Coordinates of C-alpha atoms in Angstrom, one line a residue:
M4 CA 5.2 -17.4 9.8
I5 CA 3.6 -15.1 7.3
P6 CA 0.2 -13.7 8.3
E7 CA -2.8 -15.7 6.8
A8 CA -3.9 -14.5 3.4
T9 CA -6.5 -11.7 3.8
P10 CA -9.9 -13.2 2.9
P11 CA -11.3 -11.9 -0.4
D12 CA -14.2 -10.0 1.3
A13 CA -11.8 -8.2 3.6
A14 CA -9.0 -7.5 1.1
P15 CA -8.4 -3.7 0.9
S16 CA -9.8 -2.4 -2.3
R17 CA -7.3 0.3 -3.0
S18 CA -8.9 1.0 -6.3
R19 CA -11.8 2.6 -4.4
L20 CA -9.4 5.2 -2.8
P21 CA -10.3 8.6 -4.2
A22 CA -6.7 9.4 -5.2
L23 CA -6.4 6.3 -7.4
R24 CA -9.9 6.6 -8.8
T25 CA -9.2 10.2 -9.8
R26 CA -6.0 9.2 -11.5
R27 CA -7.8 6.5 -13.4
I28 CA -10.5 8.9 -14.5
G29 CA -8.0 11.6 -15.5
F30 CA -6.0 9.1 -17.5
A31 CA -9.1 7.9 -19.3
V32 CA -10.0 11.4 -20.2
L33 CA -6.5 12.1 -21.6
V34 CA -6.6 8.9 -23.7
L35 CA -10.1 9.5 -25.0
A36 CA -9.5 13.1 -25.7
T37 CA -6.2 12.4 -27.6
S38 CA -7.8 9.6 -29.6
A39 CA -10.7 11.9 -30.4
A40 CA -8.4 14.7 -31.5
L41 CA -6.4 12.3 -33.8
L42 CA -9.5 10.9 -35.3
A43 CA -10.9 14.5 -35.9
L44 CA -7.5 15.3 -37.7
M45 CA -7.7 12.2 -39.8
A46 CA -11.3 12.9 -40.7
A47 CA -10.3 16.4 -41.9
A48 CA -7.5 14.9 -44.0
T49 CA -9.8 12.2 -45.4
F50 CA -13.0 14.1 -46.0
P51 CA -12.1 17.6 -47.4
S52 CA -15.3 17.3 -49.6
G53 CA -17.4 15.2 -47.5
P54 CA -17.5 11.5 -46.3
D55 CA -17.6 8.4 -48.5
P56 CA -17.8 4.7 -47.7
L57 CA -14.1 3.9 -48.3
G58 CA -13.1 6.9 -46.3
L59 CA -15.4 5.9 -43.4
A60 CA -13.9 2.5 -43.4
M61 CA -10.4 4.0 -43.3
L62 CA -11.4 6.0 -40.3
A63 CA -12.9 3.0 -38.5
L64 CA -9.6 1.1 -39.0
F65 CA -7.5 4.1 -37.9
A66 CA -9.7 4.2 -34.6
L67 CA -8.7 0.5 -34.0
T68 CA -5.0 1.5 -34.0
L69 CA -5.3 4.2 -31.4
P70 CA -5.7 2.5 -28.0
W71 CA -2.2 1.2 -27.6
T72 CA -0.7 4.4 -29.1
T73 CA -2.5 6.8 -27.0
I74 CA -2.1 4.8 -23.7
G75 CA 1.7 4.3 -24.5
F76 CA 2.0 8.0 -25.0
W77 CA 0.4 9.1 -21.8
N78 CA 2.2 6.5 -19.8
A79 CA 5.4 7.9 -21.1
V80 CA 4.4 11.4 -20.4
I81 CA 3.5 10.6 -16.8
G82 CA 6.5 8.3 -16.4
L83 CA 8.8 11.0 -17.6
A84 CA 7.2 13.7 -15.3
L85 CA 7.6 11.3 -12.3
M86 CA 11.3 10.5 -13.2
S87 CA 12.0 14.3 -13.6
A88 CA 10.2 15.7 -10.7
A89 CA 9.7 13.1 -8.0
R90 CA 12.4 12.3 -5.5
D91 CA 11.3 8.7 -5.4
P92 CA 9.2 8.0 -8.3
E93 CA 9.1 4.2 -7.8
G94 CA 8.0 4.5 -4.2
L95 CA 5.3 7.0 -5.2
V96 CA 3.5 4.7 -7.6
A97 CA 4.5 1.5 -5.9
P98 CA 4.2 2.2 -2.1
H99 CA 4.7 -1.5 -1.4
L100 CA 8.4 -1.1 -2.5
R101 CA 9.0 1.0 0.6
A102 CA 7.0 -1.2 3.0
I103 CA 10.2 -3.1 3.8
T104 CA 13.7 -2.2 5.2
G105 CA 15.3 -5.2 3.7
D106 CA 16.5 -6.9 6.8
E107 CA 13.1 -8.4 8.0
P108 CA 13.6 -12.1 8.9
I109 CA 12.3 -14.5 6.3
A110 CA 9.6 -16.6 7.7
T111 CA 7.8 -17.8 4.5
S112 CA 8.0 -21.2 2.9
T113 CA 8.6 -20.3 -0.8
A114 CA 8.6 -22.6 -3.8
V115 CA 10.8 -21.5 -6.8
A116 CA 9.3 -23.2 -10.0
I117 CA 11.1 -23.2 -13.3
C118 CA 8.9 -24.3 -16.2
I119 CA 10.8 -26.0 -19.0
R120 CA 9.9 -27.7 -22.3
N121 CA 12.5 -29.2 -24.6
E122 CA 15.0 -26.6 -23.4
D123 CA 18.9 -26.7 -23.8
T124 CA 19.8 -28.0 -20.3
T125 CA 23.3 -26.4 -20.5
R126 CA 21.7 -23.0 -20.3
V127 CA 19.1 -24.0 -17.7
S128 CA 22.0 -25.5 -15.6
R129 CA 24.0 -22.4 -15.9
N130 CA 21.1 -20.2 -14.7
L131 CA 20.0 -22.4 -11.9
H132 CA 23.5 -23.0 -10.5
W133 CA 24.1 -19.2 -10.5
M134 CA 20.8 -18.5 -8.7
L135 CA 21.0 -21.4 -6.1
E136 CA 24.7 -20.6 -5.4
G137 CA 23.7 -17.1 -4.5
L138 CA 20.6 -18.1 -2.6
V139 CA 22.6 -20.5 -0.5
A140 CA 25.1 -17.7 0.2
T141 CA 22.4 -15.5 1.8
G142 CA 21.8 -18.1 4.5
E143 CA 18.1 -18.2 3.7
A144 CA 18.0 -21.2 1.5
R145 CA 16.1 -23.3 4.1
W146 CA 13.0 -21.3 3.4
F147 CA 13.0 -22.2 -0.4
R148 CA 12.5 -25.3 -2.5
L149 CA 13.3 -25.6 -6.2
Y150 CA 10.8 -27.3 -8.5
V151 CA 12.0 -28.1 -12.0
L152 CA 8.6 -28.6 -13.8
S153 CA 9.1 -30.3 -17.2
D154 CA 6.8 -30.7 -20.0
T155 CA 9.5 -32.1 -22.2
D156 CA 8.3 -34.7 -24.8
D157 CA 11.8 -35.4 -26.2
P158 CA 13.3 -38.5 -24.3
A159 CA 16.9 -37.5 -24.8
I160 CA 16.3 -34.0 -23.4
A161 CA 14.3 -35.5 -20.5
A162 CA 17.3 -37.7 -19.7
D163 CA 19.5 -34.5 -19.7
E164 CA 17.1 -32.9 -17.3
A165 CA 17.2 -35.8 -14.9
A166 CA 21.1 -35.7 -15.0
L167 CA 20.9 -31.8 -14.4
V168 CA 18.7 -32.2 -11.4
A169 CA 21.0 -35.0 -10.0
R170 CA 24.0 -32.7 -10.3
L171 CA 22.0 -29.9 -8.4
E172 CA 21.1 -32.3 -5.7
V173 CA 24.8 -33.3 -5.2
R174 CA 25.8 -29.7 -5.0
F175 CA 22.9 -28.1 -3.2
G176 CA 20.7 -30.8 -1.9
K177 CA 21.7 -30.7 1.7
R178 CA 21.0 -26.8 1.8
I179 CA 18.0 -26.5 -0.4
G180 CA 15.2 -29.0 -1.4
I181 CA 15.1 -29.8 -5.0
T182 CA 12.2 -31.6 -6.9
Y183 CA 12.0 -32.7 -10.5
R184 CA 8.7 -33.6 -12.2
R185 CA 8.1 -34.4 -15.7
R186 CA 4.5 -34.6 -17.1
E187 CA 3.9 -37.4 -19.6
R188 CA 1.2 -35.3 -21.3
G189 CA 1.8 -31.5 -21.1
T190 CA -1.9 -30.5 -21.2
G191 CA -2.8 -26.9 -20.6
F192 CA 0.4 -25.5 -21.8
K193 CA 2.4 -23.6 -19.1
A194 CA -0.7 -22.9 -17.0
G195 CA -1.4 -26.6 -16.9
N196 CA 2.2 -27.2 -15.8
L197 CA 1.7 -24.8 -12.9
R198 CA -1.8 -26.1 -12.0
D199 CA -0.3 -29.6 -11.7
F200 CA 2.3 -28.2 -9.3
C201 CA -0.5 -26.5 -7.3
E202 CA -2.3 -29.8 -7.0
R203 CA 0.7 -31.8 -5.9
W204 CA 2.6 -29.4 -3.8
G205 CA 0.7 -26.0 -3.5
T206 CA -0.3 -26.5 0.0
A207 CA 3.2 -27.1 1.3
H208 CA 4.2 -23.5 0.5
E209 CA 2.8 -20.0 1.1
T210 CA 4.4 -18.4 -1.9
L211 CA 5.6 -19.4 -5.4
I212 CA 8.3 -17.5 -7.4
V213 CA 7.7 -18.4 -11.1
L214 CA 10.6 -18.6 -13.5
D215 CA 10.9 -19.4 -17.2
A216 CA 13.6 -21.4 -18.7
D217 CA 15.4 -18.1 -19.7
S218 CA 14.7 -16.3 -16.3
V219 CA 17.5 -15.1 -14.0
M220 CA 17.0 -13.4 -10.6
T221 CA 19.4 -12.3 -8.0
P222 CA 18.8 -13.8 -4.4
A223 CA 18.4 -10.2 -3.2
A224 CA 15.6 -9.8 -5.8
M225 CA 13.9 -13.0 -4.6
L226 CA 14.3 -12.2 -0.9
R227 CA 12.7 -8.8 -1.6
L228 CA 9.7 -10.4 -3.2
V229 CA 9.2 -12.6 -0.2
R230 CA 9.6 -9.7 2.3
V231 CA 7.1 -7.6 0.5
M232 CA 4.6 -10.5 0.5
Q233 CA 5.2 -11.0 4.2
V234 CA 4.2 -7.4 5.2
R235 CA 1.6 -6.9 2.5
P236 CA -0.9 -9.8 2.9
E237 CA -3.3 -8.2 0.5
I238 CA -0.9 -8.7 -2.5
G239 CA -1.8 -11.8 -4.5
I240 CA 0.7 -11.4 -7.3
L241 CA 3.9 -9.3 -7.3
Q242 CA 5.6 -8.7 -10.6
T243 CA 9.2 -7.7 -11.1
L244 CA 10.4 -5.5 -14.0
A245 CA 12.3 -8.2 -16.0
T246 CA 14.9 -6.7 -18.4
G247 CA 17.0 -8.4 -21.1
L248 CA 20.2 -10.2 -20.4
P249 CA 23.2 -9.1 -22.4
S250 CA 23.2 -11.0 -25.7
A251 CA 25.6 -12.0 -28.5
S252 CA 22.8 -11.7 -30.9
A253 CA 22.7 -8.4 -32.9
F254 CA 18.8 -8.7 -33.1
A255 CA 18.3 -9.2 -29.4
R256 CA 20.9 -6.6 -28.5
I257 CA 19.2 -3.9 -30.5
F258 CA 15.7 -5.0 -29.5
Q259 CA 16.4 -5.1 -25.8
F260 CA 18.1 -1.8 -25.8
G261 CA 15.0 -0.3 -27.2
M262 CA 13.1 -2.1 -24.6
R263 CA 15.2 -1.0 -21.9
L264 CA 14.8 2.5 -22.9
G265 CA 10.9 2.2 -23.1
M266 CA 10.2 0.1 -20.0
R267 CA 10.9 2.4 -17.2
S268 CA 8.9 5.3 -18.3
Y269 CA 6.1 3.2 -19.6
T270 CA 5.8 1.1 -16.3
L271 CA 6.0 4.1 -14.1
G272 CA 3.2 5.7 -15.9
A273 CA 1.1 2.6 -16.1
A274 CA 1.6 1.9 -12.3
S275 CA 0.4 5.4 -11.5
W276 CA -3.2 4.5 -12.7
Q277 CA -3.3 0.7 -12.7
G278 CA -2.4 0.6 -8.9
D279 CA -3.6 -2.6 -7.5
C280 CA -4.7 -4.0 -11.0
G281 CA -1.1 -4.2 -12.1
P282 CA 0.4 -6.5 -14.8
Y283 CA 1.5 -10.1 -14.5
W284 CA 3.8 -11.4 -17.2
G285 CA 3.9 -15.0 -16.2
H286 CA 7.4 -15.3 -14.9
N287 CA 9.9 -13.3 -12.6
A288 CA 7.0 -12.9 -10.2
I289 CA 5.9 -14.1 -6.9
I290 CA 2.4 -15.5 -6.2
R291 CA 0.4 -16.1 -3.0
L292 CA -0.5 -19.7 -3.5
A293 CA -3.7 -20.0 -1.3
P294 CA -5.8 -17.6 -3.4
F295 CA -4.1 -18.5 -6.6
I296 CA -5.0 -22.3 -6.1
E297 CA -8.6 -21.3 -5.1
H298 CA -9.4 -18.6 -7.5
C299 CA -7.1 -18.7 -10.6
H300 CA -8.0 -22.1 -12.2
L301 CA -8.3 -21.2 -15.8
P302 CA -11.3 -22.4 -17.8
V303 CA -11.2 -24.5 -20.9
L304 CA -12.5 -22.3 -23.6
P305 CA -15.6 -23.5 -25.7
G306 CA -14.7 -24.7 -29.1
G307 CA -11.6 -26.1 -30.5
P308 CA -8.2 -24.5 -31.2
P309 CA -7.0 -22.0 -32.3
L310 CA -9.4 -19.9 -30.2
G311 CA -10.9 -22.5 -28.0
G312 CA -9.4 -25.2 -25.7
D313 CA -6.7 -24.5 -23.3
V314 CA -5.5 -20.9 -22.7
L315 CA -2.2 -19.9 -24.1
S316 CA -1.9 -16.5 -22.6
H317 CA -2.5 -17.4 -19.0
D318 CA -0.7 -14.6 -17.2
Q319 CA -3.1 -11.6 -17.7
L320 CA -6.2 -13.8 -17.2
E321 CA -4.7 -15.1 -13.9
A322 CA -4.1 -11.4 -12.8
V323 CA -7.7 -10.4 -13.4
L324 CA -9.0 -13.5 -11.6
M325 CA -6.7 -12.6 -8.6
R326 CA -8.1 -9.2 -8.5
R327 CA -11.7 -10.6 -8.9
A328 CA -11.0 -12.6 -5.7
G329 CA -10.1 -9.3 -3.9
F330 CA -6.3 -9.6 -3.9
E331 CA -4.0 -7.0 -5.3
V332 CA -1.8 -7.5 -8.4
R333 CA 1.3 -5.1 -8.1
V334 CA 4.5 -4.3 -10.0
L335 CA 7.9 -3.4 -8.8
P336 CA 8.8 -0.7 -11.4
E337 CA 12.6 -0.8 -10.7
E338 CA 15.3 -2.5 -12.8
D339 CA 16.8 -4.4 -10.0
G340 CA 17.9 -8.0 -10.2
S341 CA 15.5 -9.6 -12.7
W342 CA 16.3 -10.6 -16.3
E343 CA 15.1 -12.8 -19.2
E344 CA 16.6 -13.7 -22.6
N345 CA 15.0 -12.2 -25.7
P346 CA 14.6 -14.0 -29.0
P347 CA 17.9 -14.0 -30.8
T348 CA 16.5 -13.7 -34.3
L349 CA 13.7 -12.1 -36.2
L350 CA 12.2 -15.5 -36.9
E351 CA 12.1 -16.5 -33.2
F352 CA 10.6 -13.1 -32.3
I353 CA 7.9 -13.6 -34.9
R354 CA 7.1 -17.1 -33.6
R355 CA 6.8 -15.8 -30.0
D356 CA 4.7 -12.9 -31.2
L357 CA 2.3 -15.1 -33.0
R358 CA 1.9 -17.3 -29.9
W359 CA 1.0 -14.2 -27.9
C360 CA -1.4 -13.2 -30.7
Q361 CA -3.3 -16.4 -30.6
G362 CA -3.4 -16.4 -26.7
N363 CA -4.6 -12.8 -26.4
L364 CA -7.3 -13.3 -29.1
Q365 CA -8.6 -16.2 -27.0
Y366 CA -9.8 -13.4 -24.5
L367 CA -12.6 -12.7 -27.1
K368 CA -14.3 -15.7 -25.5
L369 CA -14.0 -14.2 -22.0
G370 CA -15.5 -10.7 -22.5
R371 CA -18.6 -11.5 -20.5
M372 CA -16.8 -13.2 -17.5
E373 CA -18.6 -12.1 -14.3
G374 CA -17.3 -10.2 -11.5
L375 CA -14.2 -8.6 -13.2
L376 CA -13.3 -5.1 -12.1
P377 CA -13.6 -2.3 -14.8
V378 CA -9.8 -1.9 -15.0
S379 CA -9.3 -5.6 -15.3
R380 CA -11.9 -6.0 -18.1
C381 CA -10.3 -3.1 -19.8
Q382 CA -6.8 -4.9 -19.7
L383 CA -8.3 -7.9 -21.4
W384 CA -9.7 -5.9 -24.2
L385 CA -6.4 -4.0 -24.6
A386 CA -4.7 -7.3 -24.8
I387 CA -7.0 -8.1 -27.7
A388 CA -6.5 -4.7 -29.2
M389 CA -2.8 -5.2 -29.2
Y390 CA -3.3 -7.7 -32.1
V391 CA -6.3 -6.2 -33.6
G392 CA -4.6 -2.8 -34.3
T393 CA -1.8 -4.4 -36.4
P394 CA -4.1 -5.7 -39.2
A395 CA -6.2 -2.5 -38.9
W396 CA -3.0 -0.4 -39.8
L397 CA -2.5 -2.7 -42.9
G398 CA -6.1 -2.4 -43.8
F399 CA -6.0 1.4 -43.4
M400 CA -3.0 1.7 -45.7
L401 CA -4.6 -0.6 -48.3
L402 CA -7.9 1.3 -48.4
G403 CA -5.9 4.5 -48.7
L404 CA -4.2 3.3 -51.8
I405 CA -7.4 2.0 -53.3
R406 CA -9.5 5.0 -52.5
Q407 CA -9.2 7.7 -55.3
G408 CA -11.1 10.5 -53.4
P409 CA -9.7 13.8 -52.4
F410 CA -7.2 13.9 -49.5
R411 CA -5.4 16.7 -47.5
P412 CA -1.8 15.5 -47.4
D413 CA -0.8 18.4 -45.2
I414 CA -3.2 17.4 -42.5
G415 CA -2.3 13.7 -43.1
A416 CA 1.4 14.4 -42.6
I417 CA 0.6 16.0 -39.3
V418 CA -1.3 12.9 -38.2
L419 CA 1.6 10.8 -39.3
A420 CA 4.2 12.7 -37.4
L421 CA 2.0 12.8 -34.2
T422 CA 1.4 9.1 -34.5
L423 CA 5.1 8.3 -34.9
L424 CA 6.1 10.6 -32.0
M425 CA 3.4 9.0 -29.7
S426 CA 4.6 5.5 -30.7
F427 CA 8.2 6.3 -29.7
A428 CA 7.3 8.3 -26.7
P429 CA 8.2 5.6 -24.0
K430 CA 11.6 5.2 -25.5
L431 CA 12.1 9.0 -26.0
A432 CA 11.1 9.7 -22.4
T433 CA 13.6 7.3 -20.8
L434 CA 16.2 8.4 -23.2
V435 CA 15.8 11.9 -22.0
D436 CA 16.1 10.7 -18.3
V437 CA 19.2 8.5 -19.1
L438 CA 21.0 11.4 -20.9
A439 CA 20.2 13.8 -18.1
R440 CA 21.9 11.5 -15.4
P441 CA 25.7 11.1 -15.4
R442 CA 25.5 7.8 -13.6
L443 CA 23.1 6.4 -16.1
R444 CA 25.0 7.8 -19.1
T445 CA 28.1 6.1 -17.9
A446 CA 26.2 2.8 -17.4
F447 CA 24.9 2.8 -20.9
G448 CA 28.2 3.6 -22.4
G449 CA 28.3 7.4 -22.5
G450 CA 26.2 10.0 -24.3
P451 CA 27.4 9.5 -27.9
R452 CA 27.0 5.6 -27.7
I453 CA 23.5 6.1 -26.3
V454 CA 22.3 8.5 -29.0
A455 CA 23.9 6.4 -31.7
G456 CA 22.2 3.2 -30.3
A457 CA 18.9 5.1 -30.1
L458 CA 19.1 6.1 -33.8
L459 CA 20.1 2.5 -34.8
E460 CA 17.2 1.1 -32.7
T461 CA 14.8 3.5 -34.3
L462 CA 15.8 2.4 -37.8
F463 CA 15.6 -1.1 -36.7
T464 CA 12.2 -0.8 -35.4
L465 CA 10.9 1.0 -38.5
L466 CA 12.2 -1.9 -40.7
I467 CA 11.0 -4.9 -38.6
V468 CA 7.7 -3.6 -37.6
P469 CA 6.0 -4.0 -41.1
V470 CA 7.5 -7.6 -41.2
C471 CA 5.9 -8.4 -37.9
A472 CA 2.7 -6.7 -38.9
V473 CA 2.4 -8.7 -42.1
S474 CA 3.1 -12.0 -40.0
V475 CA 0.4 -11.1 -37.6
T476 CA -2.1 -10.2 -40.3
L477 CA -1.6 -13.3 -42.2
F478 CA -1.8 -15.3 -39.0
V479 CA -5.1 -13.6 -38.0
I480 CA -6.6 -14.2 -41.5
G481 CA -5.6 -17.9 -41.0
L482 CA -7.2 -18.4 -37.6
P483 CA -10.7 -19.2 -39.0
F484 CA -9.1 -21.9 -41.0
G485 CA -7.5 -23.5 -38.0
R486 CA -4.0 -22.0 -38.2
Q487 CA -2.3 -22.0 -34.8
V488 CA 1.1 -21.8 -33.1
G489 CA 2.5 -24.9 -31.3
W490 CA 4.1 -24.8 -27.9
A491 CA 7.8 -25.4 -28.8
A492 CA 11.0 -24.4 -27.1
Q493 CA 12.4 -21.1 -28.0
L494 CA 15.8 -21.1 -29.9
R495 CA 18.1 -19.0 -27.8
D496 CA 21.4 -19.0 -29.5
A497 CA 22.5 -16.5 -32.2
D498 CA 23.9 -19.1 -34.7
G499 CA 22.7 -17.3 -37.9
I500 CA 19.8 -18.1 -40.2
P501 CA 20.4 -20.0 -43.4
F502 CA 19.1 -18.5 -46.6
G503 CA 16.7 -21.4 -47.3
V504 CA 15.0 -21.0 -43.8
A505 CA 14.8 -17.2 -44.2
L506 CA 13.4 -17.6 -47.7
R507 CA 10.8 -20.3 -46.6
R508 CA 9.6 -18.1 -43.7
L509 CA 9.7 -14.7 -45.2
W510 CA 8.9 -15.0 -48.9
P511 CA 5.3 -13.8 -48.4
H512 CA 6.6 -10.6 -46.8
T513 CA 8.9 -10.0 -49.7
L514 CA 6.2 -10.4 -52.2
V515 CA 3.8 -8.1 -50.3
G516 CA 6.6 -5.5 -50.1
L517 CA 7.3 -5.6 -53.9
A518 CA 3.7 -5.5 -54.7
F519 CA 3.1 -2.6 -52.3
S520 CA 6.2 -0.8 -53.7
V521 CA 4.8 -1.0 -57.3
W522 CA 1.3 0.0 -56.3
L523 CA 2.6 2.9 -54.1
A524 CA 4.7 4.3 -57.0
R525 CA 1.7 4.2 -59.3
V526 CA -1.2 5.4 -57.2
A527 CA 0.2 7.2 -54.1
P528 CA -2.0 10.3 -53.7
G529 CA 0.5 12.3 -51.6
A530 CA 3.3 12.7 -49.2
L531 CA 1.4 10.9 -46.4
W532 CA 1.6 7.6 -48.3
L533 CA 5.3 8.1 -49.2
G534 CA 6.0 8.9 -45.6
I535 CA 4.4 5.7 -44.4
G536 CA 5.1 3.5 -47.4
T537 CA 8.9 4.0 -47.7
P538 CA 10.0 2.3 -44.4
F539 CA 7.1 -0.2 -44.8
A540 CA 8.2 -1.2 -48.3
L541 CA 12.0 -1.3 -47.4
G542 CA 11.3 -3.5 -44.4
L543 CA 9.3 -6.0 -46.4
V544 CA 11.4 -6.1 -49.4
G545 CA 14.5 -6.5 -47.3
A546 CA 12.9 -9.0 -44.8
I547 CA 15.1 -11.9 -45.7
P548 CA 18.5 -10.0 -45.7
I549 CA 17.5 -8.1 -42.4
A550 CA 16.7 -11.4 -40.8
M551 CA 19.9 -13.0 -41.9
F552 CA 22.1 -9.9 -41.1
T553 CA 20.8 -9.3 -37.7
A554 CA 21.1 -13.1 -36.8
H555 CA 24.7 -13.3 -37.9
P556 CA 27.2 -13.9 -35.1
A557 CA 29.7 -11.6 -36.5
V558 CA 27.3 -8.6 -36.5
G559 CA 26.6 -9.2 -32.8
R560 CA 30.3 -9.4 -32.0
A561 CA 31.0 -6.2 -33.8
L562 CA 28.3 -4.3 -32.0
G563 CA 29.7 -5.7 -28.7
R564 CA 33.2 -4.6 -29.5
I565 CA 32.2 -1.0 -30.2
G566 CA 29.8 -0.9 -27.3
L567 CA 26.7 0.1 -29.4
C568 CA 23.2 -0.7 -27.8
R569 CA 25.0 -1.6 -24.6
I570 CA 23.1 -2.3 -21.3
P571 CA 24.5 -1.6 -17.9
E572 CA 25.0 -5.3 -16.9
E573 CA 27.6 -5.7 -19.6
V574 CA 29.9 -3.3 -17.8
R575 CA 28.9 -4.0 -14.1
P576 CA 27.5 -7.5 -13.8
P577 CA 26.2 -8.5 -10.4
A578 CA 29.0 -9.1 -7.9
A579 CA 28.7 -12.9 -7.6
A580 CA 30.6 -16.0 -8.9
G581 CA 29.8 -16.9 -12.4
S582 CA 28.3 -13.5 -13.3
A583 CA 30.8 -13.0 -16.1
V584 CA 29.4 -16.0 -17.9
L585 CA 25.8 -14.7 -17.6
F586 CA 26.2 -10.9 -18.0
R587 CA 29.4 -10.3 -20.1
P588 CA 29.2 -12.1 -23.5
F589 CA 31.6 -9.4 -24.7
A590 CA 34.8 -8.2 -23.2
V591 CA 33.9 -4.5 -22.7
A592 CA 35.3 -1.7 -20.6
A593 CA 33.2 0.7 -18.7
G594 CA 31.8 3.5 -21.0
S595 CA 32.9 7.1 -20.6
E596 CA 31.7 10.4 -21.6

């Protein structure tokens, strides 16, 4: 059996090791120095004749936008350096990766829990059949038990879920245990769903692999998680690097191509200084149940929704509570056998983003939580800053147009160029690495396709970022008045968006874009505002057609036929029965130079 979980007071505190502490201090110095330099440049552009109240407000708002920009930039720089110079960059920043040989006997009882709520059971069935078939084929299925944890409140879908589980039991029941549980009242959102599991069955297993309804993991990836947990009892949560599944949706295809480019360099760089205070994204991860049950019970926040009550963004909070208990939270910074589905349309993407926004801003009520490690506390504040920075950018631009004082457009243009470069740095870093490696070039479809896809994704990002920014800003403004996001199932099919739906959801963005365009044309003081304002205005004015175009099935099929924004799994899906259905929505041939 697996060794007993290390007691919190005896768990190794690797964050105290000099090398990791030095890296953290060095990283903090780089981030603070870069932020200070950008602030100084912006001050020089804004105050050529001395400060004024509006200019100072602009500078303060600009400062709020910097944490994620500078952290992402230095993560990318460190990640690119590791990918270019290190023989084993993943093993260097994640030594637990190399703690196993891959043939250690499995001796751990592991629950595999999939959390669902009003989901399309056809898709859930497809994913589960594929994963269970592979797990049974490994000969290790006896160590696992599947739990289908439902919070579904639609009786018809609940009946479909029960029928799905019955089919799974007929096919796999003699080789792997299967349990279906549906809560009548889905209190506590997903965290409440998992807490209910812990209270009912948590003591029957040593570890828990958490899956979302759109999660897919290879059996090899699941076994690797278990093996690492067996030999590293100090780890409480081990997170995989979940990448996007191939999609028939043009929106998801372009978005996840950009994510795929950015994730590796960003995660490698982040792992180099986060170390044992790594990320937990709430799915495609394994949890050590004993400390999770004891130490990671989430509080009910004071006050009512939207910022009070049950916690929406449970994952990062559970991670910092696990670290407070003395157990490590680690990431596997390799793209190997772990996937998820991304939202197929701009409207679904915005809905998910607003749910994350509400959940992250709930952390404002947790800033004084006792006993958190400094890095953990910083992570909570960064989660808040992610959604404070967006309204700050819009406020900065608005004040810049209102303010009639002197401005240095030459220095402002330098700040704009540097900010854009730093924002795209994670994608650029991985793009450089992919283009430098023949095997990766082929996997992504060849050099010309990769470059064309990167250019398309850059344009796509510049156009949708302002749409998302306005959505987040309007949502944040509405929070004091009780606006909140419900916990509904994500739409996962690219069936297009009717004009009426797009108009109803995006008319405010169009009006903001038109008003901004008129104002910009009349009062823009220099090239800086034209440089910022042009993509901003185009994205907002075109929000409705952009949403409809990127959601149209024909556009997705066209991108698939020409192999644009291709990811490696489209060409070489995992060698297992049923992989073609999961990983090849298009009939594509291997890319070539």
